[in-house]
PDB file of C-alpha atoms in Angstrom:
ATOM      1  CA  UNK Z  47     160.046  11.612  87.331  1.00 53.00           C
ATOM      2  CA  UNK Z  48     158.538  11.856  83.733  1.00 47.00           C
ATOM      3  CA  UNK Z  49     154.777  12.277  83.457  1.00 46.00           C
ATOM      4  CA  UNK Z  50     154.379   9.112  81.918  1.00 52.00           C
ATOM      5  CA  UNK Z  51     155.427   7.473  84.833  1.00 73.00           C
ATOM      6  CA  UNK Z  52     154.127   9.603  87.898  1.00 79.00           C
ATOM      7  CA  UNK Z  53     151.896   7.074  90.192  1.00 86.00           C
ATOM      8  CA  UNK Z  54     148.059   6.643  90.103  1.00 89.00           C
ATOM      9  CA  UNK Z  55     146.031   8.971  91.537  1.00 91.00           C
ATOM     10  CA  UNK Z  56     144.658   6.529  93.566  1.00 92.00           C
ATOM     11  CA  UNK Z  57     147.504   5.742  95.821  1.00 93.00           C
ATOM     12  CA  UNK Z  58     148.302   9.558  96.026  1.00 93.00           C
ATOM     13  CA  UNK Z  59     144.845   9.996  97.359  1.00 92.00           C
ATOM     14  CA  UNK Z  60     145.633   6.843  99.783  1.00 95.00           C
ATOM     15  CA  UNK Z  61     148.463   8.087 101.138  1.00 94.00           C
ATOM     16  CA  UNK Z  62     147.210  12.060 101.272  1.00 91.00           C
ATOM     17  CA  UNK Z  63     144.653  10.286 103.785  1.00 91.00           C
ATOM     18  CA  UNK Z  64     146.100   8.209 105.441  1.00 93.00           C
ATOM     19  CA  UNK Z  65     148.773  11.007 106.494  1.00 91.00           C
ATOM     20  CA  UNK Z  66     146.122  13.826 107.783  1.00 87.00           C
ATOM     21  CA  UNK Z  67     144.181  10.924 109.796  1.00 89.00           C
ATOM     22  CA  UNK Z  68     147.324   8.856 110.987  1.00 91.00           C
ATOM     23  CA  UNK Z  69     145.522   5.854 110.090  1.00 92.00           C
ATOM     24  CA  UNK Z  70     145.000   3.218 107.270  1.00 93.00           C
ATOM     25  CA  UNK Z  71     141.455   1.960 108.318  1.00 92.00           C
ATOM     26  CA  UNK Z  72     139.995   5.602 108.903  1.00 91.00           C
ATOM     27  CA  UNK Z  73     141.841   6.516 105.383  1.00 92.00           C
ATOM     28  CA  UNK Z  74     139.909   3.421 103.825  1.00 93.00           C
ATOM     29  CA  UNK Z  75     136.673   4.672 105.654  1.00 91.00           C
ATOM     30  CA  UNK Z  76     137.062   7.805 103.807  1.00 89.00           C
ATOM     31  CA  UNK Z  77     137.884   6.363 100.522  1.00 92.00           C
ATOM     32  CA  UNK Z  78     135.202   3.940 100.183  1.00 92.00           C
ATOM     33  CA  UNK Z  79     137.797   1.414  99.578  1.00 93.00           C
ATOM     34  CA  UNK Z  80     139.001  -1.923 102.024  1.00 94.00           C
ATOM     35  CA  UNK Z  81     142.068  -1.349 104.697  1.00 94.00           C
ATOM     36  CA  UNK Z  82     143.907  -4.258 102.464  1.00 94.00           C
ATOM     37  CA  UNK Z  83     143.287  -1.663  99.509  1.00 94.00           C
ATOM     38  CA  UNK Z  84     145.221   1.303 101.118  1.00 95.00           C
ATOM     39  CA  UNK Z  85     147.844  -0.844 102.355  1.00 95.00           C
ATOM     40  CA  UNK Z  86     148.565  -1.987  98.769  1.00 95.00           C
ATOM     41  CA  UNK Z  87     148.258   0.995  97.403  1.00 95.00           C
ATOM     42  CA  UNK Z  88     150.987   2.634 100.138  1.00 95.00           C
ATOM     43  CA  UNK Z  89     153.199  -0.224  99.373  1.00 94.00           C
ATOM     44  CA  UNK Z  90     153.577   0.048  96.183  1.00 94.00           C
ATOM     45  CA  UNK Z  91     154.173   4.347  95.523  1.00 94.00           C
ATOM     46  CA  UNK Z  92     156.601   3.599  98.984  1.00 93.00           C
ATOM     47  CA  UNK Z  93     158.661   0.240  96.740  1.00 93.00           C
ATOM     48  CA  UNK Z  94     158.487   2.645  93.772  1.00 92.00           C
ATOM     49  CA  UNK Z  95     159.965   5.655  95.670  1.00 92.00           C
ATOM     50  CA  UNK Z  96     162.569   3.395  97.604  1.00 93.00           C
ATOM     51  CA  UNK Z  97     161.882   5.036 101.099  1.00 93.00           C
ATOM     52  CA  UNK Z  98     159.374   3.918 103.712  1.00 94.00           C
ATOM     53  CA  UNK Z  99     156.184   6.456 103.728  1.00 95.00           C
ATOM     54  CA  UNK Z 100     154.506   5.450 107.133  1.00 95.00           C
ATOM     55  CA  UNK Z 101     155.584   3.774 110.670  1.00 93.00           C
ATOM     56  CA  UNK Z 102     153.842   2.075 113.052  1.00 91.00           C
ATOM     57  CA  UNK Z 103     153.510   3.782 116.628  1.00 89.00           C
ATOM     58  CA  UNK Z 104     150.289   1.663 118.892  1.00 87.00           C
ATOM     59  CA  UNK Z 105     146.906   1.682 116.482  1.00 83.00           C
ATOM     60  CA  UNK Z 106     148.834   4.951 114.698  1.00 87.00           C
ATOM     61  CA  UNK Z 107     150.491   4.807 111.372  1.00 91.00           C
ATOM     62  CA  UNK Z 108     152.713   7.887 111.882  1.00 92.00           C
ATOM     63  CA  UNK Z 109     153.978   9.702 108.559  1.00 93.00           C
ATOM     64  CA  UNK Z 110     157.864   9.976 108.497  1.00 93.00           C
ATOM     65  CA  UNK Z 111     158.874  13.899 107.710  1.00 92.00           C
ATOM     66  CA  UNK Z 112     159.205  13.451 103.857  1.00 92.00           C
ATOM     67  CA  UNK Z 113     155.751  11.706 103.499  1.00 93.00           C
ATOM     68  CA  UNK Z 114     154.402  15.065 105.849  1.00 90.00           C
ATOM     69  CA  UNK Z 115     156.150  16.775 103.384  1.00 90.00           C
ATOM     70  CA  UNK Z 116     154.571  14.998 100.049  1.00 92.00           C
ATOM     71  CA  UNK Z 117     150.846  14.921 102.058  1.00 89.00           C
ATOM     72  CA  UNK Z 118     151.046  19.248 102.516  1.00 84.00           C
ATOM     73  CA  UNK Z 119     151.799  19.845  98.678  1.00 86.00           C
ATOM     74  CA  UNK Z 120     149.073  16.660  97.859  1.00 89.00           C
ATOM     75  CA  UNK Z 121     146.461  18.482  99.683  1.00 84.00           C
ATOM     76  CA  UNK Z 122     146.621  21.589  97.555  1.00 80.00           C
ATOM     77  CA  UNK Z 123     147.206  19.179  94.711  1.00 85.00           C
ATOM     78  CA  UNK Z 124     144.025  17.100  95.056  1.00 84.00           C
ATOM     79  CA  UNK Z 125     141.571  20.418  96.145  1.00 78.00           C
ATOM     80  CA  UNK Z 126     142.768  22.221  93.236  1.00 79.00           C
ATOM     81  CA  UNK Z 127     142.379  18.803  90.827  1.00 83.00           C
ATOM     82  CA  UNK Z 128     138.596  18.845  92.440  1.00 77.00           C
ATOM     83  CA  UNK Z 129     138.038  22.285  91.544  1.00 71.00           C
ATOM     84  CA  UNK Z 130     138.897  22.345  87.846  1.00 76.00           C
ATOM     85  CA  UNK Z 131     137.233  18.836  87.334  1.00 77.00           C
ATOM     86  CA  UNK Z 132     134.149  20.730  89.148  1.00 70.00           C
ATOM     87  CA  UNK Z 133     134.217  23.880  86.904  1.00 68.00           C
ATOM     88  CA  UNK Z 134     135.086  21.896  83.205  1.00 73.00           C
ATOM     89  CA  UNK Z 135     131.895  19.909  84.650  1.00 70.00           C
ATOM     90  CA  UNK Z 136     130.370  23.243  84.801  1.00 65.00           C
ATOM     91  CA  UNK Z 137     129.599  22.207  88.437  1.00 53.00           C
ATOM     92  CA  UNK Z 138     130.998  25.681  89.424  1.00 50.00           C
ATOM     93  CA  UNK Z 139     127.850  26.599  91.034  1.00 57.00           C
ATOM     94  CA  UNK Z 140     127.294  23.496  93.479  1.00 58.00           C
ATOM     95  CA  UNK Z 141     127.019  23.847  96.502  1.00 61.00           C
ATOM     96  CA  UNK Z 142     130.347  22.698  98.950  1.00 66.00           C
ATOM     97  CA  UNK Z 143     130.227  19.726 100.890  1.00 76.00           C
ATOM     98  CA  UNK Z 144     129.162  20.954 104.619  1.00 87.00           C
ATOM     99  CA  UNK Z 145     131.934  22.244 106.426  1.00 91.00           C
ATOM    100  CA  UNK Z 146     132.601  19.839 109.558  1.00 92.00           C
ATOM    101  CA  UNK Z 147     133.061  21.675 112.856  1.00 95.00           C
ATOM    102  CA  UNK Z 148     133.744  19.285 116.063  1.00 95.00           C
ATOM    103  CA  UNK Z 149     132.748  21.646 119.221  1.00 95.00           C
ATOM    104  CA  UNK Z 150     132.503  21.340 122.743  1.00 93.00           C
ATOM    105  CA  UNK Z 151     129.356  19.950 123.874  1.00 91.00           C
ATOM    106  CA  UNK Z 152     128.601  22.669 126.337  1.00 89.00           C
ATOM    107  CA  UNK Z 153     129.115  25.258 123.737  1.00 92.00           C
ATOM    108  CA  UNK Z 154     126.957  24.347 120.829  1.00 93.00           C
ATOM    109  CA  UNK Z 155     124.516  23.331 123.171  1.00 90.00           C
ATOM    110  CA  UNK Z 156     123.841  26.245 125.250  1.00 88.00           C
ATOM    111  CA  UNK Z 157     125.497  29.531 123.043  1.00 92.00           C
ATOM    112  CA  UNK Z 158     126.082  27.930 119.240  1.00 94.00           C
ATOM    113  CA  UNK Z 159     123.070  26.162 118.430  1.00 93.00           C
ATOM    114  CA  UNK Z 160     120.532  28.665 119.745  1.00 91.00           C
ATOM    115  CA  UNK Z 161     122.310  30.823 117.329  1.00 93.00           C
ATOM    116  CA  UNK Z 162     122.832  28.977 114.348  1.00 95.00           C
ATOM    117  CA  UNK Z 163     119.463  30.596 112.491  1.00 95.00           C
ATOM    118  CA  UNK Z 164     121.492  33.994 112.545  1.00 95.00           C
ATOM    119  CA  UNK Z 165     124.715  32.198 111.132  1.00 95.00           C
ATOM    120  CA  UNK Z 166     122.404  30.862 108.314  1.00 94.00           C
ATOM    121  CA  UNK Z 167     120.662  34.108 107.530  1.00 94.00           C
ATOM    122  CA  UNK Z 168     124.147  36.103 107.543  1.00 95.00           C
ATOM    123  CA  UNK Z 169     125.813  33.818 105.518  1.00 94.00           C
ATOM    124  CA  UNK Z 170     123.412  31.130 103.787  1.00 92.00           C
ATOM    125  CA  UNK Z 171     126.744  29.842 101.476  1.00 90.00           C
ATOM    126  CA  UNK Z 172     127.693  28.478 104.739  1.00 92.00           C
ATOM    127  CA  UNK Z 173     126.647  24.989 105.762  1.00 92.00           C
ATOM    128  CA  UNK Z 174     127.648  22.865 108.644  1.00 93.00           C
ATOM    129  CA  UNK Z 175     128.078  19.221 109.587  1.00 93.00           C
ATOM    130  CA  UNK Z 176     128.011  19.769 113.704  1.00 93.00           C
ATOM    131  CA  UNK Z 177     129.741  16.913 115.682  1.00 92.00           C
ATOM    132  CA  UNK Z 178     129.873  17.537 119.598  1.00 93.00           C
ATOM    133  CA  UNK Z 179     132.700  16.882 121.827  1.00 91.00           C
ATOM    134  CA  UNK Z 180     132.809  16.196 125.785  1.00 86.00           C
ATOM    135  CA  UNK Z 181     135.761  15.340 126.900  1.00 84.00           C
ATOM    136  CA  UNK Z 182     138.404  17.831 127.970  1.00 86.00           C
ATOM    137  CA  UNK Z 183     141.362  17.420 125.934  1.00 89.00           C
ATOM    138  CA  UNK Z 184     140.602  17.620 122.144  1.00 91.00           C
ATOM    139  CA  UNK Z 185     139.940  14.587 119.293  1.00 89.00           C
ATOM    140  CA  UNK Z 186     142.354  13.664 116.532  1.00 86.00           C
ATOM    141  CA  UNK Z 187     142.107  17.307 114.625  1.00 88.00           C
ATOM    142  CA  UNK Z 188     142.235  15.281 111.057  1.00 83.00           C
ATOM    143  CA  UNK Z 189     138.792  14.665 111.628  1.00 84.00           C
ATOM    144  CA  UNK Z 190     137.504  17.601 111.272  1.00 90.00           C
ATOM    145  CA  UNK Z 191     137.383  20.484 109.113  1.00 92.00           C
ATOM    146  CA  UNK Z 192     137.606  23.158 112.362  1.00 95.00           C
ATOM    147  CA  UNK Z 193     137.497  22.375 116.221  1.00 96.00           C
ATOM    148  CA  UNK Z 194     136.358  24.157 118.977  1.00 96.00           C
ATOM    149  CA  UNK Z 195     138.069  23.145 122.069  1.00 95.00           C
ATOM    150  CA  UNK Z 196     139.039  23.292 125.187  1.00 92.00           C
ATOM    151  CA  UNK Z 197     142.859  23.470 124.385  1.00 93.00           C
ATOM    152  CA  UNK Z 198     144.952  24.244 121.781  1.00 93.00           C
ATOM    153  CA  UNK Z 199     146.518  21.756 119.225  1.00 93.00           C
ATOM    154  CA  UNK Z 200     150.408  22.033 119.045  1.00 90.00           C
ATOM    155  CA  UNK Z 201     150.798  20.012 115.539  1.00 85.00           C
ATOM    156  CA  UNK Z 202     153.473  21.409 113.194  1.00 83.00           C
ATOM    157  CA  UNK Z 203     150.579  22.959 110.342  1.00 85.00           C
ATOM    158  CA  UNK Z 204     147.433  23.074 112.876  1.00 91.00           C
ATOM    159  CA  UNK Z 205     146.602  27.146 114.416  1.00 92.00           C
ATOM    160  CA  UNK Z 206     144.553  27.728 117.130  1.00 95.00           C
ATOM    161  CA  UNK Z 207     143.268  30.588 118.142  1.00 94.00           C
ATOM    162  CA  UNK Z 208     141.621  31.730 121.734  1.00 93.00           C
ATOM    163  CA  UNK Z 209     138.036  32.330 120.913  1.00 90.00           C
ATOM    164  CA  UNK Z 210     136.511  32.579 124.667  1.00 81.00           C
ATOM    165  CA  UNK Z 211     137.715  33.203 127.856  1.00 78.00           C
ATOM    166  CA  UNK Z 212     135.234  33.117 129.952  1.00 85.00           C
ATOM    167  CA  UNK Z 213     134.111  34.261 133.566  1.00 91.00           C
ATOM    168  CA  UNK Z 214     132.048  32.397 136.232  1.00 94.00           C
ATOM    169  CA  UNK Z 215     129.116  33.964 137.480  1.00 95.00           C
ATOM    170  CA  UNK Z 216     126.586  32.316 140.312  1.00 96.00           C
ATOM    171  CA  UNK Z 217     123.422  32.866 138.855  1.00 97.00           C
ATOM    172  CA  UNK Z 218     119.797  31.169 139.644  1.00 96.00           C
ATOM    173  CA  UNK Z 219     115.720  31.203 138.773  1.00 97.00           C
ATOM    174  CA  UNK Z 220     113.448  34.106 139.580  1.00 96.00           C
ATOM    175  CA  UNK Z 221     111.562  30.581 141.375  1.00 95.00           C
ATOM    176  CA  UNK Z 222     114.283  30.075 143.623  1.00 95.00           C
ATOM    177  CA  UNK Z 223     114.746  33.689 144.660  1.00 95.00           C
ATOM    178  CA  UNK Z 224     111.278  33.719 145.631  1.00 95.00           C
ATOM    179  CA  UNK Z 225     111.865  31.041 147.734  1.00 94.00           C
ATOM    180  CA  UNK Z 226     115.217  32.654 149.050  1.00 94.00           C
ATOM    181  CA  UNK Z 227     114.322  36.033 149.433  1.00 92.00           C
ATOM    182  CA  UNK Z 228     117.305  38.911 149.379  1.00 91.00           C
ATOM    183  CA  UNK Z 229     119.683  36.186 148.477  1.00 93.00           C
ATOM    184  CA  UNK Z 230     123.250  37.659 148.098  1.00 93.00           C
ATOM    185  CA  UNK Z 231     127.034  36.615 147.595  1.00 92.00           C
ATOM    186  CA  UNK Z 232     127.577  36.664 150.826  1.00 92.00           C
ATOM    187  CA  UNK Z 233     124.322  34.540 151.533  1.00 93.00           C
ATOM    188  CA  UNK Z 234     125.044  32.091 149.367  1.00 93.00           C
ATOM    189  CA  UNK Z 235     126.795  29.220 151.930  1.00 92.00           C
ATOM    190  CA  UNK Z 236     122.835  29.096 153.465  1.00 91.00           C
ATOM    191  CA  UNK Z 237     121.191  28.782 149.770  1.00 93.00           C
ATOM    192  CA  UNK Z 238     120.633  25.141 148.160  1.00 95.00           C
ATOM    193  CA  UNK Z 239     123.890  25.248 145.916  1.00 96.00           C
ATOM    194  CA  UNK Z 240     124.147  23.226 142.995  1.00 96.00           C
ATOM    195  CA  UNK Z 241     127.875  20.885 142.747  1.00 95.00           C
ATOM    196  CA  UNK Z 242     129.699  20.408 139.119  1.00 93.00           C
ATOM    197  CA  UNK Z 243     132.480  18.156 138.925  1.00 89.00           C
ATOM    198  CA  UNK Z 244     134.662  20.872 136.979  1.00 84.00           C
ATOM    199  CA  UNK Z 245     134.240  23.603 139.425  1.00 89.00           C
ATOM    200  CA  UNK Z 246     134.565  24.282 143.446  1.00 91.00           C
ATOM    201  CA  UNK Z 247     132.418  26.728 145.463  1.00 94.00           C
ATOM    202  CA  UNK Z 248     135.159  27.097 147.412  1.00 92.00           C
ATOM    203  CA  UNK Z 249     136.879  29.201 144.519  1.00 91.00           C
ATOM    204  CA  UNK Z 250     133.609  31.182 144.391  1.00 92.00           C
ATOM    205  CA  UNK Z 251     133.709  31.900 148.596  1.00 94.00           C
ATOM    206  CA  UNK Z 252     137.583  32.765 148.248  1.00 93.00           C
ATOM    207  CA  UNK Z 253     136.900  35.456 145.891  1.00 92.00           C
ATOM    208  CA  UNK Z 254     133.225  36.472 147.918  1.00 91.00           C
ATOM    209  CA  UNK Z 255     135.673  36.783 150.779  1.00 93.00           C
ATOM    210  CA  UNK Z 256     133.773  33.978 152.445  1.00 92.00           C
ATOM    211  CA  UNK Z 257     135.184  31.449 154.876  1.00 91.00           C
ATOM    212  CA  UNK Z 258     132.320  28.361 153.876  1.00 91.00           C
ATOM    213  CA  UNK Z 259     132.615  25.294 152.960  1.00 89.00           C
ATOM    214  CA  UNK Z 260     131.795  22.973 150.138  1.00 90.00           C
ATOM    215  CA  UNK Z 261     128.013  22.003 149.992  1.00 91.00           C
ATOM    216  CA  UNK Z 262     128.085  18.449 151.044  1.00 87.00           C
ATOM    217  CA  UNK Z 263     125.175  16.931 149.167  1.00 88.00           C
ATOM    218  CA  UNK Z 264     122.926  16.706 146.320  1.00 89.00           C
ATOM    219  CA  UNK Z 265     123.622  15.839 143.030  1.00 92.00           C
ATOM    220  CA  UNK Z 266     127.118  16.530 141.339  1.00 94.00           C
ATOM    221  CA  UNK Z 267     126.983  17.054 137.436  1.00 92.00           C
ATOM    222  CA  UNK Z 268     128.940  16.908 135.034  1.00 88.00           C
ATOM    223  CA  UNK Z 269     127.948  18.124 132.199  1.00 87.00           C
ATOM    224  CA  UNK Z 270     127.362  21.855 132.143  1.00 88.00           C
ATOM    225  CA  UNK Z 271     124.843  21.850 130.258  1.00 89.00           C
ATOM    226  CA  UNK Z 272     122.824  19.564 132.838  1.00 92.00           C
ATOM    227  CA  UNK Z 273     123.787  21.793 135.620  1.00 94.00           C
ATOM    228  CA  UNK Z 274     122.591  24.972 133.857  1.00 93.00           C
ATOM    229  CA  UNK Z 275     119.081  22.988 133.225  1.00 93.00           C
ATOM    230  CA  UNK Z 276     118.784  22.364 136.675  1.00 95.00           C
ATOM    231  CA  UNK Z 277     119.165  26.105 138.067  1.00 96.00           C
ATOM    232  CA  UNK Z 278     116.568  27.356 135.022  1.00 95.00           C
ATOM    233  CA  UNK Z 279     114.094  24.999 136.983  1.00 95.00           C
ATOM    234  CA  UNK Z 280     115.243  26.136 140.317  1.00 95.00           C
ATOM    235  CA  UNK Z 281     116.404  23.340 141.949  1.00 95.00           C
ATOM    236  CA  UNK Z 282     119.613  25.589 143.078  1.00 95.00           C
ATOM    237  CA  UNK Z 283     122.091  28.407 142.487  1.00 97.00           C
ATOM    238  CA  UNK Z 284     124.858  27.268 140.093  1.00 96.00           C
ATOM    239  CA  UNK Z 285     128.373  28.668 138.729  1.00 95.00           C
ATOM    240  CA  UNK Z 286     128.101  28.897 135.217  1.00 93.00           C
ATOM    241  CA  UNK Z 287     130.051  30.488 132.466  1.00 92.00           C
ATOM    242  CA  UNK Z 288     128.907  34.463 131.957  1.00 90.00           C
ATOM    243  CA  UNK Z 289     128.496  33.659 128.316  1.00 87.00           C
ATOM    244  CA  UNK Z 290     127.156  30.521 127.976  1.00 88.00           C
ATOM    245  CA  UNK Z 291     124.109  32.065 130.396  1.00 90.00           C
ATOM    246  CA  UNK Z 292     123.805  35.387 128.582  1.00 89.00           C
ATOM    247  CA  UNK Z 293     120.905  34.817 126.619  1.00 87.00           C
ATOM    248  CA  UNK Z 294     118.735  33.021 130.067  1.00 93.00           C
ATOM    249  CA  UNK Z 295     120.175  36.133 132.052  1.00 94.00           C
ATOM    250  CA  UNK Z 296     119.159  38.838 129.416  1.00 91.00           C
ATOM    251  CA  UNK Z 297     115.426  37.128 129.241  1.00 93.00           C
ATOM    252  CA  UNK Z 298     115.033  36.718 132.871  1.00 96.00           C
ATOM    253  CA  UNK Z 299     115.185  33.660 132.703  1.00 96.00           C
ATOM    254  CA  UNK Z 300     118.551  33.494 135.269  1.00 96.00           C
ATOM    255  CA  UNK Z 301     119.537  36.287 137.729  1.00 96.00           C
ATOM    256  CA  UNK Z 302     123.030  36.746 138.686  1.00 96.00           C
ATOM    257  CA  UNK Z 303     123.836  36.477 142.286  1.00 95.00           C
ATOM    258  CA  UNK Z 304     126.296  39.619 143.312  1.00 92.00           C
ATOM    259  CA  UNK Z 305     128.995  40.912 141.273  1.00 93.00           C
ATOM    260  CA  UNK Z 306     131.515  38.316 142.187  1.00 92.00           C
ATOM    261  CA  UNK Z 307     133.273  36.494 139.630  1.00 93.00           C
ATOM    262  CA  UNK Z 308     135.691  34.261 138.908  1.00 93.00           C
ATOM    263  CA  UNK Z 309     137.821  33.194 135.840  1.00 91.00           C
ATOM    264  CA  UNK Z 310     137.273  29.993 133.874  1.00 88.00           C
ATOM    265  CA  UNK Z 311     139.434  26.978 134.134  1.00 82.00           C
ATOM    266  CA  UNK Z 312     139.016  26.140 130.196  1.00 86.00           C
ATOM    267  CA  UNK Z 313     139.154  28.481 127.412  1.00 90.00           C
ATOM    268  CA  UNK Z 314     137.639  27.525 124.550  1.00 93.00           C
ATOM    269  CA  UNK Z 315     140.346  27.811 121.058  1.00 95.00           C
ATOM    270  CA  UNK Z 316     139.184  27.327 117.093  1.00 96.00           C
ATOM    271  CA  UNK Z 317     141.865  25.249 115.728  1.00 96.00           C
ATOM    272  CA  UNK Z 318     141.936  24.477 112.055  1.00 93.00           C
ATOM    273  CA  UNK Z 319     144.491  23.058 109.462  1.00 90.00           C
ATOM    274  CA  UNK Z 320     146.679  26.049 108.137  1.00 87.00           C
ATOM    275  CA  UNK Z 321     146.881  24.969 104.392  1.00 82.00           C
ATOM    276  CA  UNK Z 322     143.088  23.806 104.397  1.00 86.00           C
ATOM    277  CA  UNK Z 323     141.451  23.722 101.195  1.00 82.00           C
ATOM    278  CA  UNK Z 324     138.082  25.425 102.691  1.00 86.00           C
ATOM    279  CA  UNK Z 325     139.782  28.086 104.251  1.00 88.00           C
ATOM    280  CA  UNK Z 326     137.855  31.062 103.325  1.00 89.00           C
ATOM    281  CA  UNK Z 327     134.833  29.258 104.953  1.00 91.00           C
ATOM    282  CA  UNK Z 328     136.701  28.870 107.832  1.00 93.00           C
ATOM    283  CA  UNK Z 329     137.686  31.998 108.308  1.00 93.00           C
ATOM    284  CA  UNK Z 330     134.043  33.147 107.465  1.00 94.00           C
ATOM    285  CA  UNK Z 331     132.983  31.143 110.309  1.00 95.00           C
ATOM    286  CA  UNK Z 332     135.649  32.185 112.438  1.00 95.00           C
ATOM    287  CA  UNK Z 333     134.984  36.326 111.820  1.00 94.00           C
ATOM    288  CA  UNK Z 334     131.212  35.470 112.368  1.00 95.00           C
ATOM    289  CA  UNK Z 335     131.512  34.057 115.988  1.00 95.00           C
ATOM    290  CA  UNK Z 336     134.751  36.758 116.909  1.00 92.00           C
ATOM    291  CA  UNK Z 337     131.766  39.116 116.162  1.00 92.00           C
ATOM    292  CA  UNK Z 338     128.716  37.599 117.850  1.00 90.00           C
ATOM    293  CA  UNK Z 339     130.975  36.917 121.167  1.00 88.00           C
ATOM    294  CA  UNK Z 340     132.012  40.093 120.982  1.00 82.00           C
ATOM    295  CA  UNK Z 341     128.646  42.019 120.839  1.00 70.00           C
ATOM    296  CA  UNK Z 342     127.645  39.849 123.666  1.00 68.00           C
ATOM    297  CA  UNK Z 343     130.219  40.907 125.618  1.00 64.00           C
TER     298      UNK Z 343
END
């Protein structure tokens, strides 16, 4: 195909979009532009090539192999077309658009955010767009720059990478302890224990070598976050991730209940794009928090 006659950039950047978020109305979102607009464009590059770019699957419009194919070596295309327009602009010096990280709700809340001062003062060319998640198995990666979740993503051109995995400690307020004097593991089954939906202290007793059963009432949470809040107050003794409570353990703000322990049921993994335009602040991200987790540690 000549030069002359290679299609707009327009419905390259359509279809580029529309590919990484398997959609036409979040590609339009993106693009400032009408649904009716990306469908056009799509139409015509797909009557001009002679092949069919996209097929429907539900609410998804699913790339066919060739049009995965085309998106990939658009993507470099387009971030490399941004760049030079940036530095003949003599823009070379602006700052990036922030770098969009979805992660788990649990995790910026209670270890992330707390820490996100350092991130800035170690690397202040770094800037972040922070979107939480809740639910347990991940969003649609393409919309966002870098994920931390709870499990991997297994798309032909996404990497993840195990960033956590985590132990579960029973830990609870210097209040309640007072309260509960000389409270142990093996005590535990006659202290006010605190329920989350994700976890049974029945898994906790098995490895205590306890024969108890499951506390029977009170409040069940389930958000980790909420049930961590509640044993800082001392309304019980919760299981919580070691990590996540490091910092409330360190300032005495938690005390951990025996030695027992018990493994996680959710890791958390980074997942990003492997041909990603903003990889080098990815990866800058990435080596920061390999580093800070494993200090803490």
């Amino acid at each position: 195909m000549e030069t002359s006659s290679l299609p707009g950039l327009a419905a390259l950047r359509c279809v580029e979009a529309a590919a990484r978020l398997r959609s036409y109305t979040l590609a339009a979102r993106e693009l400032h532009v009408t649904h009716s607009a990306v469908s056009h464009q799509i139409r015509g590059l797909e009557a001009r090539l002679g092949a069919a770019l996209f097929t429907r699957s539900g609410p998804d419009m699913l790339p066919t192999p060739a049009c995965e194919r085309l998106a990939v070596r658009l993507r470099r295309t387009l971030a490399e077309l941004t760049e030079a327009l940036d530095e003949a602009a003599g823009a070379g010096d602006r700052a990036p658009a922030p770098l969009e990280l979805s992660v788990m709700a649990d995790f910026a809340n209670l270890w992330l955010i707390p820490r996100l001062d350092d991130l800035a003062r170690e690397h202040p060319e770094l800037e972040l767009s922070l979107r939480l998640h809740t639910g347990t198995a991940p969003p649609d990666p393409r919309s966002a720059d870098v994920g931390i979740w709870h499990r991997r993503i297994e798309e032909r051109g996404y990497r993840s990478e195990r960033l956590l995995a985590d132990r579960v400690v029973a830990v609870a307020a210097p209040a309640l302890l007072a309260r509960h004097p000389g409270l142990t593991a093996a005590t535990l089954p006659q202290a006010p224990l605190l329920r989350f939906a994700g976890r049974s202290w029945q898994e906790f007793f098995a490895a205590a070598g306890l024969d108890a059963d499951e506390p029977g009432q009170g409040v069940i949470y389930s958000d980790a976050e909420a049930l961590l809040r509640a044993a800082l107050v001392g309304q019980g003794v919760a299981m919580v991730r070691r990590q996540l409570a490091e910092a409330y353990l360190r300032g005495g703000e938690l005390v951990r209940i025996g030695e027992v322990e018990i493994p996680a049921q959710l890791d958390y993994y980074l997942s990003r794009r492997e041909d990603h335009p903003r990889a080098a602040a990815i990866e800058t991200l990435h080596g920061w928090l390999r580093a800070r987790l494993g200090d803490e540690r």
